[in-house]
């Protein structure tokens, strides 16, 4: 029984597709942003407010969900284009799925492609989609221990966004605890506190996105 | 539960490697899995058994070795081993770590049966 020695990245097919996605968007002058959070933290609402504020029609969205096209429908009015990717029982988007989604988009004239990942704070972290930046999103109702519990997501994030800050003071949420945990995990990423509903803090988020795009 | 995705990626590679080496069965597979991958070995084993059934790697044994996390501080260049959930540089105190080891899932070897073994 021969033993074959190899050193092979098991996710190499994903990573190769991710590199192609990145090159494709780079060539088109599009910045791709991968948003990862738990279900219900407000990814879609954040995008509903973000896209019109950046410039109407300048962004497309790839929306990952296990089922339904509800999120894509919510974004259809504000985005230049939306593509719903249903993963079935898949707990994360793969670079191949994103490649198929990009194939349905006309990248010409777009500033951003937002990738709304499947709501999950573990599995999406392992899959490079070809994004230029990764957003780790959490929200006040989820509680203040997410950064410590899901540290690999927050460690790898380029920006950490806390949504629903209009609920601070209403729900038990210790903001200092989150700050302390971030200090242990990732002090490179800016920590943006906002409410997509009230608009509080949105300017800092929009500023971060514009800086990412370089204008 | 991205273990099933990992198992399917692994299976695709095993099928390609077996064909390349003229093997008609894969009996043992060694994997190195980074500690930061969030892969649960038992779940990967179960997912792989299910995915591999009826394929060239059906019934194969998966041997999983966990690889510890290692990092380089972007702020000062210090190499260090982060503790679970803590990425603070022991030298300068920044939490600005570039992970150099612990994010990988590597196939390191496979044992095969070739036709002449039968």
Coordinates of C-alpha atoms in Angstrom, one line a residue:
Chain A
X1 CA 0.0 0.0 0.0
X2 CA 2.0 3.0 -1.1
X3 CA 1.8 6.2 0.9
X4 CA 1.7 9.4 -1.2
X5 CA 3.1 12.5 0.5
X6 CA 1.6 15.7 -0.6
X7 CA 1.2 19.2 0.8
X8 CA -2.0 20.4 -0.6
X9 CA -4.4 23.1 0.6
X10 CA -7.8 21.4 0.9
X11 CA -9.6 24.6 0.1
X12 CA -7.4 25.4 -3.0
X13 CA -10.3 25.3 -5.4
X14 CA -12.1 27.9 -3.3
X15 CA -9.0 30.0 -2.9
X16 CA -8.2 29.9 -6.6
X17 CA -11.8 31.0 -7.4
X18 CA -11.4 33.8 -4.8
X19 CA -8.2 35.0 -6.5
X20 CA -10.0 35.1 -9.8
X21 CA -12.9 37.0 -8.3
X22 CA -10.5 39.5 -6.8
X23 CA -8.7 40.0 -10.1
X24 CA -11.9 40.4 -12.0
X25 CA -13.2 43.1 -9.7
X26 CA -9.8 44.8 -9.4
X27 CA -9.7 45.1 -13.2
X28 CA -13.2 46.6 -13.3
X29 CA -12.3 49.1 -10.5
X30 CA -14.8 47.6 -8.1
X31 CA -14.3 47.2 -4.4
X32 CA -15.8 44.1 -2.8
X33 CA -16.9 44.0 0.8
X34 CA -17.7 40.7 2.6
X35 CA -20.1 41.3 5.5
X36 CA -20.2 38.5 8.1
X37 CA -22.5 38.4 11.1
X38 CA -25.0 36.3 13.0
X39 CA -28.6 36.1 11.5
X40 CA -30.6 39.1 12.4
X41 CA -27.8 41.6 13.2
X42 CA -29.0 43.9 10.5
X43 CA -26.9 43.3 7.4
X44 CA -29.7 44.0 5.0
X45 CA -30.9 47.1 6.8
X46 CA -27.4 48.4 7.0
X47 CA -27.0 48.0 3.2
X48 CA -30.5 49.5 2.6
X49 CA -29.2 52.7 4.3
X50 CA -25.6 52.5 3.1
X51 CA -26.1 52.2 -0.7
X52 CA -28.3 55.3 -1.3
X53 CA -26.0 57.3 1.0
X54 CA -22.9 56.3 -1.0
X55 CA -24.6 57.2 -4.3
X56 CA -27.7 55.8 -5.8
X57 CA -27.1 52.8 -8.0
X58 CA -23.4 52.6 -7.5
X59 CA -23.4 49.3 -5.7
X60 CA -24.5 45.8 -6.4
X61 CA -25.2 43.2 -3.8
X62 CA -24.7 39.4 -3.7
X63 CA -27.0 38.1 -1.0
X64 CA -26.3 34.7 0.5
X65 CA -29.1 32.9 2.3
X66 CA -30.1 29.3 2.9
X67 CA -33.6 30.0 1.5
X68 CA -35.8 32.8 0.1
X69 CA -35.1 35.9 -1.9
X70 CA -36.5 38.3 0.7
X71 CA -33.2 40.1 1.4
X72 CA -32.6 40.6 -2.3
X73 CA -36.1 42.0 -2.7
X74 CA -35.5 44.4 0.1
X75 CA -32.3 45.7 -1.6
X76 CA -33.7 45.8 -5.2
X77 CA -34.8 49.4 -4.9
X78 CA -31.5 50.8 -3.8
X79 CA -28.9 48.6 -5.5
X80 CA -27.9 48.7 -9.1
X81 CA -28.3 45.0 -9.1
X82 CA -28.9 42.2 -6.6
X83 CA -28.2 38.5 -7.0
X84 CA -29.7 36.1 -4.5
X85 CA -27.5 33.1 -3.9
X86 CA -29.4 30.3 -2.1
X87 CA -27.1 27.9 -0.5
X88 CA -29.7 25.3 0.5
X89 CA -28.3 23.9 3.7
X90 CA -24.8 25.5 3.1
X91 CA -23.7 27.6 6.1
X92 CA -21.5 29.9 4.1
X93 CA -20.9 31.4 0.7
X94 CA -18.1 29.9 -1.4
X95 CA -15.9 31.7 -3.9
X96 CA -17.4 29.6 -6.7
X97 CA -20.9 30.8 -5.7
X98 CA -19.7 34.3 -5.7
X99 CA -18.1 33.8 -9.1
X100 CA -21.4 32.6 -10.5
X101 CA -23.1 35.7 -8.9
X102 CA -20.5 38.0 -10.4
X103 CA -21.2 36.4 -13.8
X104 CA -24.8 37.8 -13.5
X105 CA -23.6 41.4 -12.8
X106 CA -22.4 44.1 -15.1
X107 CA -19.5 45.5 -13.2
X108 CA -19.1 48.5 -15.4
X109 CA -19.6 51.7 -13.5
X110 CA -20.0 50.0 -10.1
X111 CA -18.1 51.3 -7.1
X112 CA -18.9 48.5 -4.7
X113 CA -20.0 44.9 -4.7
X114 CA -21.3 44.1 -1.2
X115 CA -21.4 40.4 -0.4
X116 CA -24.0 39.7 2.3
X117 CA -22.8 36.4 3.6
X118 CA -25.0 33.7 5.1
X119 CA -25.8 34.6 8.8
X120 CA -23.2 32.6 10.7
X121 CA -20.1 33.8 12.6
X122 CA -18.0 30.6 12.2
X123 CA -18.1 29.0 8.8
X124 CA -17.9 32.0 6.5
X125 CA -14.6 33.0 8.1
X126 CA -12.8 30.1 6.5
X127 CA -13.8 30.9 2.9
X128 CA -12.0 33.7 1.0
X129 CA -14.5 35.0 -1.5
X130 CA -12.2 37.4 -3.3
X131 CA -13.2 40.4 -1.2
X132 CA -11.0 43.4 -0.6
X133 CA -12.3 43.9 2.9
X134 CA -14.1 41.9 5.5
X135 CA -16.7 43.4 7.8
X136 CA -17.5 41.7 11.2
X137 CA -20.9 43.0 12.2
X138 CA -22.6 42.5 15.6
X139 CA -25.6 44.1 17.1
X140 CA -26.7 45.2 20.6
X141 CA -29.5 42.6 21.1
X142 CA -27.1 39.7 20.5
X143 CA -25.3 40.5 23.7
X144 CA -21.8 41.7 24.6
X145 CA -19.9 38.5 24.4
X146 CA -19.7 37.9 20.6
X147 CA -16.2 39.2 20.1
X148 CA -14.7 36.8 22.7
X149 CA -16.8 33.8 21.5
X150 CA -16.2 34.3 17.8
X151 CA -12.7 35.7 18.0
X152 CA -11.5 34.3 14.7
X153 CA -14.1 36.3 12.8
X154 CA -13.2 39.5 14.7
X155 CA -9.5 38.9 14.5
X156 CA -9.6 38.7 10.7
X157 CA -11.9 41.7 10.2
X158 CA -10.9 44.9 8.6
X159 CA -13.6 46.8 10.4
X160 CA -15.8 45.9 13.3
X161 CA -19.3 47.4 13.2
X162 CA -21.7 47.4 16.2
X163 CA -25.3 47.9 14.9
X164 CA -28.5 48.9 16.7
X165 CA -26.8 51.2 19.2
X166 CA -30.2 53.0 19.6
X167 CA -30.9 50.0 21.9
X168 CA -28.0 50.8 24.2
X169 CA -29.4 51.6 27.6
X170 CA -32.6 49.7 26.9
X171 CA -31.0 46.2 26.7
X172 CA -28.3 44.9 29.0
X173 CA -25.2 45.4 27.0
X174 CA -21.9 46.3 28.4
X175 CA -20.1 48.4 25.7
X176 CA -16.9 48.4 27.8
X177 CA -16.8 44.6 27.7
X178 CA -16.9 44.7 23.9
X179 CA -14.1 47.3 23.8
X180 CA -12.0 45.2 26.2
X181 CA -12.5 42.1 24.1
X182 CA -11.6 43.9 20.9
X183 CA -8.4 45.1 22.6
X184 CA -7.5 41.4 23.0
X185 CA -8.4 40.5 19.5
X186 CA -8.0 43.2 16.9
X187 CA -6.9 46.8 17.5
X188 CA -6.1 47.3 13.8
X189 CA -9.7 47.3 12.7
X190 CA -11.7 50.5 13.4
X191 CA -14.6 49.9 15.8
X192 CA -17.7 51.7 14.3
X193 CA -20.8 52.0 16.5
X194 CA -24.0 52.9 14.6
X195 CA -27.7 52.4 14.2
X196 CA -28.8 51.7 10.6
X197 CA -32.3 52.5 11.8
X198 CA -31.7 55.9 13.4
X199 CA -28.7 56.9 11.2
X200 CA -26.5 57.5 14.3
X201 CA -22.9 56.7 13.5
X202 CA -23.5 56.1 9.8
X203 CA -21.1 58.9 8.7
X204 CA -18.1 57.1 10.2
X205 CA -19.1 53.8 8.4
X206 CA -19.6 55.7 5.1
X207 CA -16.3 57.4 5.6
X208 CA -14.6 54.1 6.1
X209 CA -16.1 52.7 2.9
X210 CA -15.1 55.8 0.9
X211 CA -11.5 55.6 2.2
X212 CA -11.4 51.9 1.2
X213 CA -12.3 53.0 -2.3
X214 CA -9.8 55.7 -2.2
X215 CA -12.0 58.7 -2.7
Chain B
X1 CA -20.8 23.0 10.1
X2 CA -18.5 23.9 7.2
X3 CA -17.0 20.4 7.8
X4 CA -19.1 19.1 4.9
X5 CA -17.7 21.7 2.5
X6 CA -14.2 20.8 3.7
X7 CA -15.0 17.1 3.2
X8 CA -16.3 17.7 -0.4
X9 CA -13.2 19.7 -1.3
X10 CA -11.0 17.0 0.2
X11 CA -12.8 14.3 -1.7
X12 CA -12.4 16.1 -5.0
X13 CA -8.6 16.3 -4.4
X14 CA -8.4 12.7 -3.4
X15 CA -10.1 11.6 -6.6
X16 CA -7.7 13.6 -8.7
X17 CA -4.7 12.4 -6.8
X18 CA -5.8 8.8 -6.9
X19 CA -6.2 9.0 -10.6
X20 CA -2.9 10.7 -11.1
X21 CA -1.2 7.9 -9.1
X22 CA -3.1 5.0 -10.7
X23 CA -4.7 4.1 -7.4
X24 CA -8.1 2.4 -7.2
X25 CA -8.7 2.9 -3.5
X26 CA -7.7 5.4 -0.8
X27 CA -7.4 3.8 2.6
X28 CA -5.9 6.5 4.9
X29 CA -5.7 10.2 4.7
X30 CA -3.6 12.5 6.9
X31 CA -4.8 16.1 7.4
X32 CA -3.3 19.0 9.3
X33 CA -6.0 21.3 10.5
X34 CA -5.2 24.8 11.9
X35 CA -6.5 25.5 15.4
X36 CA -8.2 28.7 14.1
X37 CA -10.2 26.9 11.5
X38 CA -13.2 26.1 13.7
X39 CA -13.2 22.6 12.3
X40 CA -14.4 20.0 14.7
X41 CA -12.4 16.8 14.0
X42 CA -15.4 14.4 14.9
X43 CA -17.7 16.4 12.6
X44 CA -15.2 16.4 9.8
X45 CA -14.8 12.6 10.2
X46 CA -18.5 12.1 10.1
X47 CA -19.0 14.4 7.1
X48 CA -16.2 12.8 5.2
X49 CA -17.5 9.3 5.9
X50 CA -20.8 10.3 4.5
X51 CA -19.4 12.1 1.5
X52 CA -16.9 9.4 0.6
X53 CA -19.4 6.5 0.7
X54 CA -19.4 4.8 -2.7
X55 CA -16.3 6.7 -3.9
X56 CA -12.7 5.8 -4.2
X57 CA -12.2 6.9 -0.6
X58 CA -15.1 5.1 0.9
X59 CA -14.2 3.6 4.3
X60 CA -10.9 5.5 4.4
X61 CA -9.5 6.5 7.8
X62 CA -9.0 10.2 8.4
X63 CA -6.1 11.1 10.6
X64 CA -6.4 14.7 11.8
X65 CA -3.5 16.6 13.4
X66 CA -4.3 20.0 14.9
X67 CA -1.8 22.7 14.1
X68 CA -1.3 25.4 16.7
X69 CA -1.8 29.1 16.0
X70 CA 1.3 31.3 15.3
X71 CA 1.4 35.0 14.6
X72 CA 3.5 37.9 13.7
X73 CA 2.8 41.3 15.2
X74 CA 2.2 43.8 12.5
X75 CA 3.1 46.6 14.8
X76 CA 6.6 45.5 16.0
X77 CA 7.4 42.3 14.1
X78 CA 7.5 40.0 17.1
X79 CA 6.6 36.4 16.4
X80 CA 4.4 34.8 19.1
X81 CA 1.9 32.0 19.8
X82 CA -1.5 33.6 20.5
X83 CA -3.6 32.1 23.3
X84 CA -7.2 31.1 22.5
X85 CA -9.1 34.3 22.0
X86 CA -6.2 36.6 22.8
X87 CA -4.0 38.0 20.0
X88 CA -2.1 40.6 22.1
X89 CA 1.6 40.8 21.3
X90 CA 3.7 40.0 24.3
X91 CA 6.3 42.4 23.2
X92 CA 4.4 45.6 22.4
X93 CA 0.8 45.0 23.6
X94 CA -0.9 45.6 20.2
X95 CA -3.6 43.2 19.0
X96 CA -2.5 43.5 15.4
X97 CA -1.6 39.9 14.5
X98 CA -0.9 38.5 11.1
X99 CA -1.7 34.8 11.5
X100 CA 1.2 32.8 10.0
X101 CA 0.0 29.3 11.1
X102 CA -3.3 28.0 12.3
X103 CA -5.6 28.9 9.4
X104 CA -4.7 26.1 7.1
X105 CA -6.4 22.8 6.2
X106 CA -3.7 20.7 4.5
X107 CA -3.8 17.3 3.0
X108 CA -0.4 15.9 3.9
X109 CA -0.5 12.3 2.8
X110 CA -2.7 9.5 1.6
X111 CA -2.4 5.8 1.5
X112 CA -3.7 4.0 -1.6
X113 CA -4.3 0.6 -3.0
X114 CA -3.1 0.2 -6.5
X115 CA -4.4 -2.5 -8.9
X116 CA -1.1 -4.5 -8.5
X117 CA -1.8 -4.7 -4.7
X118 CA -4.9 -6.7 -5.3

